[in-house]
Coordinates of C-alpha atoms and ligand atoms in Angstrom, one line a residue:
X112 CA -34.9 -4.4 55.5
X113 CA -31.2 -5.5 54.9
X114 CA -32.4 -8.8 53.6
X115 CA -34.3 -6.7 51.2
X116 CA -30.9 -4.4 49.7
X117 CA -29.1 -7.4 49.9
X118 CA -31.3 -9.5 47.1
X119 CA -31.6 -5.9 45.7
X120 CA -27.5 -6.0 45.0
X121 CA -27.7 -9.5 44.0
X122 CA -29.8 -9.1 41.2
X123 CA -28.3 -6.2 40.5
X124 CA -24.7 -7.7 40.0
X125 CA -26.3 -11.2 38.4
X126 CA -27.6 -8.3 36.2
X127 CA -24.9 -5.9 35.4
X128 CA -22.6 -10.0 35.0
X129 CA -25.4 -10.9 32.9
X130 CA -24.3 -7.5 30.4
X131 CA -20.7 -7.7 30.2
X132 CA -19.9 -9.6 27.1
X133 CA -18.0 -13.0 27.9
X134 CA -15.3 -12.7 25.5
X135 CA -14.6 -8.9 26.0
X136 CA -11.2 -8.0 24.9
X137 CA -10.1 -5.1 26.7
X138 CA -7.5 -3.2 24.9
X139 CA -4.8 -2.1 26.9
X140 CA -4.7 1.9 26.6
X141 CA -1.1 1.6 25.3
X142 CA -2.3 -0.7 22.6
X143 CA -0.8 1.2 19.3
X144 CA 0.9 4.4 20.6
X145 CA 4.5 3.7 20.6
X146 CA 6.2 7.1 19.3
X147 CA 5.7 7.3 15.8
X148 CA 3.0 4.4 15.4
X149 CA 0.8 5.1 13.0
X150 CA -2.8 5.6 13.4
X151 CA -4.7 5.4 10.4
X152 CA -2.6 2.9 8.6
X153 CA -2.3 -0.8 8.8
X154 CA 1.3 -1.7 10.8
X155 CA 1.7 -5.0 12.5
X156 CA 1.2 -6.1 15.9
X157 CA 4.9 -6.4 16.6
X158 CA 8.2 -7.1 14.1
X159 CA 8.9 -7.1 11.0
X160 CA 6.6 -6.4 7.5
X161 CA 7.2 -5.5 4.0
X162 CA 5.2 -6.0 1.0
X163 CA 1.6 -6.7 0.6
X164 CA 0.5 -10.2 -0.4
X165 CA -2.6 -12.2 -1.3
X166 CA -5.1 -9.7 -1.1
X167 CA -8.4 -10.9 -2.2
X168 CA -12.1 -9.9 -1.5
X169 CA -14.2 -12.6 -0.3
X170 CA -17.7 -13.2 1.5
X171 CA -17.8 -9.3 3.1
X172 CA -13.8 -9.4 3.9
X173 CA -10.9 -8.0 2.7
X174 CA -8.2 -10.0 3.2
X175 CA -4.4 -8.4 3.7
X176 CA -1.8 -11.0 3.8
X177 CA 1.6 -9.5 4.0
X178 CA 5.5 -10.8 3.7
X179 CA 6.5 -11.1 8.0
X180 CA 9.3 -12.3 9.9
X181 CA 7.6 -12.8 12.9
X182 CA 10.7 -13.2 15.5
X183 CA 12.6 -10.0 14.8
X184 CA 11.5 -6.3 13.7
X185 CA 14.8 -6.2 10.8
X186 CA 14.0 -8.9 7.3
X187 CA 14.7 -12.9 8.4
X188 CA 12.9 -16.3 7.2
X189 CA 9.9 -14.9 5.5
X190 CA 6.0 -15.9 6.5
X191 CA 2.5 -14.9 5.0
X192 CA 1.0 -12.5 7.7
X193 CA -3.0 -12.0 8.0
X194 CA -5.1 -9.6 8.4
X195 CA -8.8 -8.9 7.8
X196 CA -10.9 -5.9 7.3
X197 CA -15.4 -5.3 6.5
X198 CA -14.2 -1.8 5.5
X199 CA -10.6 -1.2 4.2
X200 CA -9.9 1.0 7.2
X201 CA -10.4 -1.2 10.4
X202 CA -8.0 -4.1 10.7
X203 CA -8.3 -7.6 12.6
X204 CA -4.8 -9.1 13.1
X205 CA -5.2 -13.1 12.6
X206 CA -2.8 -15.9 13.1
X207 CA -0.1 -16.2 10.5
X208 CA -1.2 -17.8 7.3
X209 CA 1.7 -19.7 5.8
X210 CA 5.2 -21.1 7.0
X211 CA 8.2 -21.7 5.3
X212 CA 8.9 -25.4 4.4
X213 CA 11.3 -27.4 2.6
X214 CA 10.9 -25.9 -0.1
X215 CA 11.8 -22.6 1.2
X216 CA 10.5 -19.4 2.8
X217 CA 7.2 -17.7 1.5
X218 CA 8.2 -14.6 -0.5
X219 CA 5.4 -12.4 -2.2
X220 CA 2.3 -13.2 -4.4
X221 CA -1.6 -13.5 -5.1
X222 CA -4.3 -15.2 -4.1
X223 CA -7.4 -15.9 -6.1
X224 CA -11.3 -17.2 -5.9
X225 CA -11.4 -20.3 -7.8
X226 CA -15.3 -19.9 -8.4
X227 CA -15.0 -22.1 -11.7
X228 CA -13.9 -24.6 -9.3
X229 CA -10.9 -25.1 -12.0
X230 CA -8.7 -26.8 -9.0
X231 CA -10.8 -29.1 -8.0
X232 CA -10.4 -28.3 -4.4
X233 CA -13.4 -26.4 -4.0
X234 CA -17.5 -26.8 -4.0
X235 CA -20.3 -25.6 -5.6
X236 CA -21.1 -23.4 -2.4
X237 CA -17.6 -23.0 -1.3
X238 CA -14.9 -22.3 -3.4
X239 CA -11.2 -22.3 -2.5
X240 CA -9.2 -19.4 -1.9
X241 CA -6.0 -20.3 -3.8
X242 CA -3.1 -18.3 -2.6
X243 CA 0.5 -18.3 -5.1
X244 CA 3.4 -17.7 -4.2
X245 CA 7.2 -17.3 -4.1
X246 CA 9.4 -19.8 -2.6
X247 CA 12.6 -19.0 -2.0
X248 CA 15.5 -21.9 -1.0
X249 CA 17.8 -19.7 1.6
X250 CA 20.6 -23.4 0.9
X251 CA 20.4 -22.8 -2.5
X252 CA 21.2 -19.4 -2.6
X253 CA 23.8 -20.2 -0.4
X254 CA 25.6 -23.0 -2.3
X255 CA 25.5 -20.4 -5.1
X256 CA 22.6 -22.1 -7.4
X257 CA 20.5 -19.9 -9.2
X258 CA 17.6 -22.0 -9.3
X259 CA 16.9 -21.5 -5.7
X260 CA 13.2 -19.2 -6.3
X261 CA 10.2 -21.1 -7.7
X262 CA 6.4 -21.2 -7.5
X263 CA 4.3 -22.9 -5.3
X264 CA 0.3 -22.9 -4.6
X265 CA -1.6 -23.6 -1.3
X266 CA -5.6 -23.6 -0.6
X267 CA -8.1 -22.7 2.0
X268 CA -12.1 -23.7 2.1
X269 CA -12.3 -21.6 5.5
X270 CA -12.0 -18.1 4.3
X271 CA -8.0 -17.8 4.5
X272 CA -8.2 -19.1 8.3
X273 CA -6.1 -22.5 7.5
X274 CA -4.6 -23.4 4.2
X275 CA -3.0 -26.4 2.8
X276 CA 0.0 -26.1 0.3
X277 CA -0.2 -28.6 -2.7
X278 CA 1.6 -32.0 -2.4
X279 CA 3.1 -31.7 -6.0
X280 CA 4.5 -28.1 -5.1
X281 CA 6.6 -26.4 -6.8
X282 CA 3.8 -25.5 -9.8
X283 CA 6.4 -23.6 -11.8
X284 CA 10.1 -24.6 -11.3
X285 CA 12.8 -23.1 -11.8
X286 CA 15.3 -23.6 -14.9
X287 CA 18.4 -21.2 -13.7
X288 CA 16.8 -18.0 -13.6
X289 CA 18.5 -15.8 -10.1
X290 CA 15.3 -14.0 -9.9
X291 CA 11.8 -15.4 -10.4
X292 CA 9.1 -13.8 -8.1
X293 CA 5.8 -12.5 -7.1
X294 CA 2.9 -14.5 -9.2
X295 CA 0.5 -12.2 -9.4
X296 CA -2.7 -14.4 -11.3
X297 CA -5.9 -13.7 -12.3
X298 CA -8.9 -15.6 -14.4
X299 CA -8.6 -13.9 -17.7
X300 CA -12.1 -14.8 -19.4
X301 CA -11.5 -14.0 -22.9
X302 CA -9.0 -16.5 -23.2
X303 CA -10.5 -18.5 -20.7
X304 CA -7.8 -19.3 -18.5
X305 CA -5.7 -18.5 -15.4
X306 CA -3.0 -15.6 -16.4
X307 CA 0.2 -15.4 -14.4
X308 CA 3.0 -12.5 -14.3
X309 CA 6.3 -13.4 -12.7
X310 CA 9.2 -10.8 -12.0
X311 CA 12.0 -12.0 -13.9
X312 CA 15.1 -9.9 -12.7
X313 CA 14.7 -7.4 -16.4
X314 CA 11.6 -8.4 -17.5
X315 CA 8.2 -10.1 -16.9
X316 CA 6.9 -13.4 -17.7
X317 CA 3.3 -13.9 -18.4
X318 CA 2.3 -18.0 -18.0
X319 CA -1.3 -19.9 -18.8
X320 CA -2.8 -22.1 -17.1
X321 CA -6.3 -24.1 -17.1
X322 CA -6.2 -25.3 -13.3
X323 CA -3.4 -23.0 -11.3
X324 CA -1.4 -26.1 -11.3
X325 CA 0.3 -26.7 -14.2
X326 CA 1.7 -23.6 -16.5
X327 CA 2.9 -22.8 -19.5
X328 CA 4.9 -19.6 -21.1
X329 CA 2.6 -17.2 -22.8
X330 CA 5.2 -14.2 -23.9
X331 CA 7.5 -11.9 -21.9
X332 CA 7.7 -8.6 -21.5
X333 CA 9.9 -5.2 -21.0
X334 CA 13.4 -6.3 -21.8
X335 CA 14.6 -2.8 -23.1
X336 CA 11.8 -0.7 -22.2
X337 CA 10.8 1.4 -19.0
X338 CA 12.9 2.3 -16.0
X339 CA 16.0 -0.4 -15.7
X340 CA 17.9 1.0 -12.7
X341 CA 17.0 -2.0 -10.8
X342 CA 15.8 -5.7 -10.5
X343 CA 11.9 -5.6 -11.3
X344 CA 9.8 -7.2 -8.7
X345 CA 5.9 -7.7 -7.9
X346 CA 4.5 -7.0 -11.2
X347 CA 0.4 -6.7 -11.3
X348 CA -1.6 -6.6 -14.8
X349 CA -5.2 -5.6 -15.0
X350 CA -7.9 -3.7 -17.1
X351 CA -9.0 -0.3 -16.4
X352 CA -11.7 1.7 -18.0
X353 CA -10.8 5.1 -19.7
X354 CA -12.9 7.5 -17.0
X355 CA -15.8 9.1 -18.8
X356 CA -15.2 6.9 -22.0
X357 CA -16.2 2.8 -22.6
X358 CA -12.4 2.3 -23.8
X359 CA -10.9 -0.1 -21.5
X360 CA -6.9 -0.3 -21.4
X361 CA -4.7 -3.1 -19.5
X362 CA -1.9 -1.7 -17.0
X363 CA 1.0 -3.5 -16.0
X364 CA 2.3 -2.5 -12.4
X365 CA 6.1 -3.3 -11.9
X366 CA 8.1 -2.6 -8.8
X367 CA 12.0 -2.1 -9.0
X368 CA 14.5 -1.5 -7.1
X369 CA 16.5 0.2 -7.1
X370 CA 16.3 2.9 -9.5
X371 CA 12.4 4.4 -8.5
X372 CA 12.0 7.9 -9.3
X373 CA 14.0 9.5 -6.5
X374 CA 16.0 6.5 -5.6
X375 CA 16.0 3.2 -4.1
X376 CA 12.4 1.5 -4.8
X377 CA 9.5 2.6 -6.2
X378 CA 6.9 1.5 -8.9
X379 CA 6.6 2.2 -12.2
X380 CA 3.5 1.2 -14.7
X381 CA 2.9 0.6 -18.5
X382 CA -0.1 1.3 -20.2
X383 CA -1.4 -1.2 -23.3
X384 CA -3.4 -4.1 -24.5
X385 CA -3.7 -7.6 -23.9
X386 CA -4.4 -10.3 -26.1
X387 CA -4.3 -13.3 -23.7
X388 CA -0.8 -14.5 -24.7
X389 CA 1.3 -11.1 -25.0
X390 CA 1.2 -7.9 -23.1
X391 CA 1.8 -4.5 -25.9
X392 CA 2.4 -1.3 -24.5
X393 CA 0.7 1.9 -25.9
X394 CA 4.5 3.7 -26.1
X395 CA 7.5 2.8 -24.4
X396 CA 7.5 5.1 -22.2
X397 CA 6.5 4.3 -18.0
X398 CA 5.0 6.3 -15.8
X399 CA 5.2 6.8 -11.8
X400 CA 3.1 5.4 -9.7
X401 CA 4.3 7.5 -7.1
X402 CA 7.7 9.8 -6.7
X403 CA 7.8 8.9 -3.3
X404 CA 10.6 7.1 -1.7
X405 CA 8.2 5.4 0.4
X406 CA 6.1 3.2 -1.9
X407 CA 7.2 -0.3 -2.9
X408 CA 5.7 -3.6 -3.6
X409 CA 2.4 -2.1 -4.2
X410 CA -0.7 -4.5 -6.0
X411 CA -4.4 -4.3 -6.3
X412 CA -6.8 -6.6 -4.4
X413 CA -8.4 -9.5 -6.7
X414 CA -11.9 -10.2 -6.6
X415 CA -13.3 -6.4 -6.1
X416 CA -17.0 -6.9 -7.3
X417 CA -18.0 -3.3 -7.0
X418 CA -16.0 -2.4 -9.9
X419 CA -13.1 -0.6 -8.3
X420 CA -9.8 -1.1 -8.7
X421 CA -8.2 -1.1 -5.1
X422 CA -4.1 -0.8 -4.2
X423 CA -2.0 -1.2 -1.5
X424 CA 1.8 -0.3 -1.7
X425 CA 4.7 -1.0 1.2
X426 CA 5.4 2.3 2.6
X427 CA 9.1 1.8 2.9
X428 CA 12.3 1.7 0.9
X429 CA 14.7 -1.2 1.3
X430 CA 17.2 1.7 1.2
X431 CA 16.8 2.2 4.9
X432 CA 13.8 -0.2 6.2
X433 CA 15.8 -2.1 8.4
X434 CA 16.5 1.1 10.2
X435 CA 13.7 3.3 10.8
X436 CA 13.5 4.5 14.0
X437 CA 10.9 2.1 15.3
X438 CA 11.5 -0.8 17.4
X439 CA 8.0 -2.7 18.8
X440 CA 7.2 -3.0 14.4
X441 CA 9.1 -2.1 11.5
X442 CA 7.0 -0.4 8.4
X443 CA 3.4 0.3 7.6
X444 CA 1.1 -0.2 4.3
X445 CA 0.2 2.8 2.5
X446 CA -3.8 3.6 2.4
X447 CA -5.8 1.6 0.1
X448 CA -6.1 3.6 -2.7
X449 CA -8.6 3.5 -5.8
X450 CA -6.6 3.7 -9.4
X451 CA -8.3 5.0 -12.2
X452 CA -7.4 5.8 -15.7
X453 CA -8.0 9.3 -16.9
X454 CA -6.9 12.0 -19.3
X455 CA -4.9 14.6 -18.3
X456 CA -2.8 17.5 -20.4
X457 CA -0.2 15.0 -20.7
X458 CA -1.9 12.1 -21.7
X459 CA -3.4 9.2 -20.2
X460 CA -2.1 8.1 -16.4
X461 CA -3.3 6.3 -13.5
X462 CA -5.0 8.9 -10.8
X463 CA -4.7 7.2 -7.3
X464 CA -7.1 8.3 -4.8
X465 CA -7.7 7.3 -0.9
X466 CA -10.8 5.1 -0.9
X467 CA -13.9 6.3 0.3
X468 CA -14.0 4.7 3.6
X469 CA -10.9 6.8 4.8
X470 CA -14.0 9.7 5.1
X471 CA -15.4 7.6 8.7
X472 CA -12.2 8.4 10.3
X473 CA -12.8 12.0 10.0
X474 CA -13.9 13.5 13.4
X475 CA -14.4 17.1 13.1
X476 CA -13.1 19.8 10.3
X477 CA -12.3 23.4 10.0
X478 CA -12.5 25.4 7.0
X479 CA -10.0 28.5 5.6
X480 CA -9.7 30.6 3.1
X481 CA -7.3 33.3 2.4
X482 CA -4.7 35.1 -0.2
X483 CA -1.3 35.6 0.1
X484 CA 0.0 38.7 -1.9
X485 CA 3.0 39.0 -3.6
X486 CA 6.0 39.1 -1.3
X487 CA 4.0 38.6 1.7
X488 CA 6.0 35.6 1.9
X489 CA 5.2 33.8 5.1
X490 CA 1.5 33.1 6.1
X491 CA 0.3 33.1 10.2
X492 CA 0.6 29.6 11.8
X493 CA -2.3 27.1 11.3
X494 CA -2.7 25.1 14.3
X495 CA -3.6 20.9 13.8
X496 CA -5.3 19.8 16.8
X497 CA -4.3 16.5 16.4
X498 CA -1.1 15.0 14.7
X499 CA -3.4 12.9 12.3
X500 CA -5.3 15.1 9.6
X501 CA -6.6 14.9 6.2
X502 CA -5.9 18.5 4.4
X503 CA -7.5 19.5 1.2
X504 CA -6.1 22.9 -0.8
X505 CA -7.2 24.3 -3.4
X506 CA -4.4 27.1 -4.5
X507 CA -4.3 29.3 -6.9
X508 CA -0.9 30.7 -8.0
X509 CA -0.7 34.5 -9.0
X510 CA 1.9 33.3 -11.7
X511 CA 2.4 30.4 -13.1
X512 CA 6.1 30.6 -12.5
X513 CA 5.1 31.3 -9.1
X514 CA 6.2 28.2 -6.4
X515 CA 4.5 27.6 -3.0
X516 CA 5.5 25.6 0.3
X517 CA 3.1 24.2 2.8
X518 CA 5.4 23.7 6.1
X519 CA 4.5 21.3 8.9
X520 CA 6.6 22.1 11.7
X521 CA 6.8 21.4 15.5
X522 CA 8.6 23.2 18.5
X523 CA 11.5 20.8 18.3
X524 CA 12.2 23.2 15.2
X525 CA 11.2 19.9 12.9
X526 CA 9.5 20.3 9.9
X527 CA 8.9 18.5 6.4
X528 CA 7.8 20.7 3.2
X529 CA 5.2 20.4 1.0
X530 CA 5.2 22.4 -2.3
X531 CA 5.4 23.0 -5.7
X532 CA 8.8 24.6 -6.9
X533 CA 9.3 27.2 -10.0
X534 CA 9.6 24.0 -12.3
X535 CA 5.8 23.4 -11.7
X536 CA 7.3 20.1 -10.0
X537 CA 5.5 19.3 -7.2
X538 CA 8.1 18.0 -4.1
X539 CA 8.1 17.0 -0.6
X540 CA 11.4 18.1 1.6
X541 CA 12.5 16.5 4.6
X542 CA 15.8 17.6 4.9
X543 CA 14.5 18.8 8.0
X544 CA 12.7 16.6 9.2
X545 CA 14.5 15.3 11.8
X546 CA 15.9 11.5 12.8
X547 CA 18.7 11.5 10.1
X548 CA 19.6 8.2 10.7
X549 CA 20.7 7.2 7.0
X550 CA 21.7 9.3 4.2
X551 CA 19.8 8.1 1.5
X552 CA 16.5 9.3 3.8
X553 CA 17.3 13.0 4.0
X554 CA 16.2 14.9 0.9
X555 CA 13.9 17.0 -1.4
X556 CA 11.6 14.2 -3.5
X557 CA 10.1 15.7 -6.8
X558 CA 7.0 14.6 -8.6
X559 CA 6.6 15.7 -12.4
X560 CA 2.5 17.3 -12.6
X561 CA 0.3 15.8 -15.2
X562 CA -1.0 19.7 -16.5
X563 CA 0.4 23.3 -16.3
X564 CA -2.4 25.2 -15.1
X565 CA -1.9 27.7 -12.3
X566 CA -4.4 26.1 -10.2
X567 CA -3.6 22.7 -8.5
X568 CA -5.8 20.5 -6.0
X569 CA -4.3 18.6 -3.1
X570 CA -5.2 16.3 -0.4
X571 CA -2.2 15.4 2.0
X572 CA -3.0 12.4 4.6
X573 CA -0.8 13.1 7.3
X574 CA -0.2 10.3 9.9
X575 CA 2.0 10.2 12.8
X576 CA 5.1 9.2 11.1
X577 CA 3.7 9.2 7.0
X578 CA 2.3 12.0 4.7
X579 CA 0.8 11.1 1.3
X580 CA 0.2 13.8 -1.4
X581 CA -2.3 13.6 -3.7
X582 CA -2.0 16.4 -6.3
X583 CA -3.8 17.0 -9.3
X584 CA -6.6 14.2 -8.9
X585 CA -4.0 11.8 -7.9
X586 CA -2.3 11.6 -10.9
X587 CA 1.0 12.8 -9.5
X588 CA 1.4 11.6 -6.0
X589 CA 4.9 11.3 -3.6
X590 CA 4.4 9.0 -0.4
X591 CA 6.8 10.0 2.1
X592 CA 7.9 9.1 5.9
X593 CA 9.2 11.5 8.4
X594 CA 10.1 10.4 12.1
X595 CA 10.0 13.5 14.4
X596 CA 10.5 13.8 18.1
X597 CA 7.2 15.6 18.6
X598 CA 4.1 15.4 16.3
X599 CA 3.8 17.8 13.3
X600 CA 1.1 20.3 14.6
X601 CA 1.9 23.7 12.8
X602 CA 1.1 24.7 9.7
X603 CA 2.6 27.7 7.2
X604 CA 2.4 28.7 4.0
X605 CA 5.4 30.6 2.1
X606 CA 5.1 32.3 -1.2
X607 CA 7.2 34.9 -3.0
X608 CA 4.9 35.3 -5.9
X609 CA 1.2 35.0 -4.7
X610 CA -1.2 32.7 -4.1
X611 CA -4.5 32.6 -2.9
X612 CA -5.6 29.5 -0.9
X613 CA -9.3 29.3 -2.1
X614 CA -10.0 26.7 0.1
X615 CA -8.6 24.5 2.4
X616 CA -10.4 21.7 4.4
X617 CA -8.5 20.4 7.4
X618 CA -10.1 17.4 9.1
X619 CA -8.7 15.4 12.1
X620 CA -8.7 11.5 11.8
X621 CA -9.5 9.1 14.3
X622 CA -7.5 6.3 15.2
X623 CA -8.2 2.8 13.5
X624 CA -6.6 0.9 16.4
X625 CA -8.6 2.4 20.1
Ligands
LIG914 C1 10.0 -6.9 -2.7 C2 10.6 -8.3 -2.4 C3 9.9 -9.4 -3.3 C4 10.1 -10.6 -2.6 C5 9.9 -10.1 -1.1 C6 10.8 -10.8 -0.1 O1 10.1 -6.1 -1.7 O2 11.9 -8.3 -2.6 O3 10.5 -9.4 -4.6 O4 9.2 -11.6 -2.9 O5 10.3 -8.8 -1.1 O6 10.5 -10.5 1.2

């Protein structure tokens, strides 16, 4: 009999051996849950991050490579950090991607599918992922030289994994110019060649090429035009369609900093046309990507073949993101976001949405409806089960002078406000919000709406240490931080004039990292 339930337990561990995956990697339960970490947003393993780089779409992945300094959480020697997603949402951390050399540290750019095999370096079946960048000579800048920023290229034929910088590097030198940054290319087919846009301190340089290696001037770009309260970095240009129309219309993204829309960075965008050689905006006027202080750096991923056009912004201000109050990493991406181009009351702008696959994180939802009459003031407390939720409002105001505020609060007496103010400007307040820990962080952020109506749509994406407000189909939105000592987790509405909520959605969001 024992010899019997011994063979019996020794098939049954061979068997239960035989089902545990070799390679298992156990997560450890802490994995991800420092205070503040967020949960639905891409952050780094450890240290420092700031803007997004090289993202391209190839063979099934989308491919995040981000400016790192992997030995301390404040800015240092910058790297190309890697990361890889099937679905925008879910991210695989991979080893870091490129290494400062002689020629200096690896500062922000694109990378691009060289399908046409223009290069070279690729083969019928395998192309090469060309990645262009900034490099950026820490002695020069030093000794004083202003030549010290130039271009340089590098290639991969094993789907970003390794990559090989070009021995004739630098592919664009520098002539004297203190700021030259952020190549963003892409293949421009009517013209038939490789299109380049360079930040150059005031203005933006557009360069040709037939092989990604050597360059020449097109035009420039934006001199005396558009928000000048800052040096202009990361610019991105690209077609849109009109929504609902076959016009197509090109966009030219341009970061600056300082001097965004309610101080310190933020992104600004011209709409126009381009002829291959020069790009001509519509009017002189720019527009806001986003009023929030907490959206820099942002470009859209190359090589999108189901016809979207996807962005990614830093959700940090250099203002203070050295000093956030977070120690394991320092700063998080926004959430991919689709851009589209529609008519509004005031014209056309870019409408930025969360992309579609932000809906798979949603675990469970609760529904509400109810009116607030005039002077009832304060609504009951909504309680979030969880301090990661995806709210959508639809509000109608009794008056159209009438304001609202949508208060996320905790028992720490912390809260941050959502609202739109008697100016029909739509704001986020975190005067209150606890963690004052630089002055330039406290304060009430405005966003100028796209139409006047007495109705307005929101979706707010609330993470554990970031909101993101999409009003009006996402054509005004204001990206903001907050750093609590508890989660957010109540909810209140406050109105003098009247409004009835005529719906609101609340769903809670799982985490991308357990
Ligand atoms: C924008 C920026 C870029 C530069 C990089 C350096 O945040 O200043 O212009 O390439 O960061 O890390």
């Amino acid at each position: 009999m024992r010899g019997r339930y011994y063979s019996l337990f020794i098939i049954m561990v061979l068997f239960l051996e035989g089902c545990t995956p070799k390679n298992r990697v156990t997560i450890p339960t802490d994995y991800y849950s420092e205070p503040h970490r967020l949960q639905f947003h891409f952050s780094p393993e450890k240290n420092w991050m700031n803007d997004p780089n090289g993202m391209v779409y190839y063979e099934g992945e989308y491919h995040l490579f981000y400016q790192c300094y992997p030995d301390s959480n404040v800015w240092g020697p910058m790297h190309w950090g890697h990361a890889v997603s099937k679905d925008l949402v879910r991210w695989q951390h991979l080893p870091i991607a490129l290494y400062p050399d002689n020629l200096g540290l690896i500062f922000s750019g694109s990378t691009v599918v060289d399908y046409k095999n223009t290069s070279g370096w690729g083969f019928p079946d395998n192309p090469a992922m060309i990645a262009i960048f900034t490099q950026h000579l820490m002695e020069g800048e030093k000794k004083g030289r202003h030549d010290f920023q130039t271009q340089s290229i590098a290639y991969s034929l094993d789907k970003g994994r390794t990559w090989k910088k070009y021995e004739h590097n630098p592919i664009l030198k520098n002539v004297g110019k203190h700021d030259f940054r952020d190549p963003k290319v892409f293949w421009h087919d009517a013209s038939n060649q490789w299109v380049m846009t360079v930040a150059v301190k005031d203005h933006i340089e557009l360069y040709g090429s037939p092989n990604l290696k050597t360059w020449s001037q097109l035009s420039d770009f934006g001199y005396d035009i558009g928000a000048h309260g800052g040096v202009w970095e990361c610019p991105d240009l690209f077609e849109l369609k009109v929504s609902g129309t076959n016009k197509k219309k090109w966009i030219l993204l341009i970061s600056i900093n300082p001097g965004g829309a309610n101080g310190g960075s933020g992104t600004q965008y011209f709409i126009g046309q381009f002829d291959g050689n020069k790009f001509i905006p519509d009017t002189e006027n720019s527009y806001w990507l986003d009023y929030g202080k907490d959206n820099y750096a942002g470009v859209t991923w190359s090589n999108i073949t189901d016809g979207r056009r996807l962005f990614l912004g830093w959700m940090s201000n250099w203002q203070y993101a050295t000093v956030v109050p977070t120690t394991a990493w320092r700063s998080a991406m926004t959430v991919p976001r689709t851009l589209e181009l529609i008519e509004t009351e005031s014209g056309l702008r870019i409408a930025s949405q969360p992309v579609n696959e932000l809906t798979t994180l949603r675990v469970d939802s609760t529904s509400y409806d109810f009116a607030m009459k005039v002077d009832e003031i304060e609504s009951e407390i909504i309680q979030l089960t969880t301090p990661q939720n995806e709210i959508d409002l639809n509000i109608e105001r009794e008056s159209i002078e009438g304001g609202f505020e949508i208060e996320l609060s905790n028992k720490k007496d912390e809260r941050i406000v959502i609202g739109l103010n008697e100016k029909n400007q739509l704001f986020i307040d975190r005067t209150q919000a606890g963690n004052e820990f630089s002055k330039d962080f406290v304060g009430i952020h405005t966003g100028i709406r796209t139409y006047l109506t007495s109705g307005i749509k929101l979706k707010l994406l609330i993470d554990a240490s970031s909101i993101e407000l999409f009003a009006d189909d996402g054509t005004t939105v204001i990206t903001e931080l907050f750093f609590p000592m508890e989660p957010f987790n109540q909810l209140r509405f406050y109105s003098k004039k009247g409004i009835t909520v005529k719906s609101m959605k609340t769903y809670s969001m799982k985490s991308i990292w357990h």
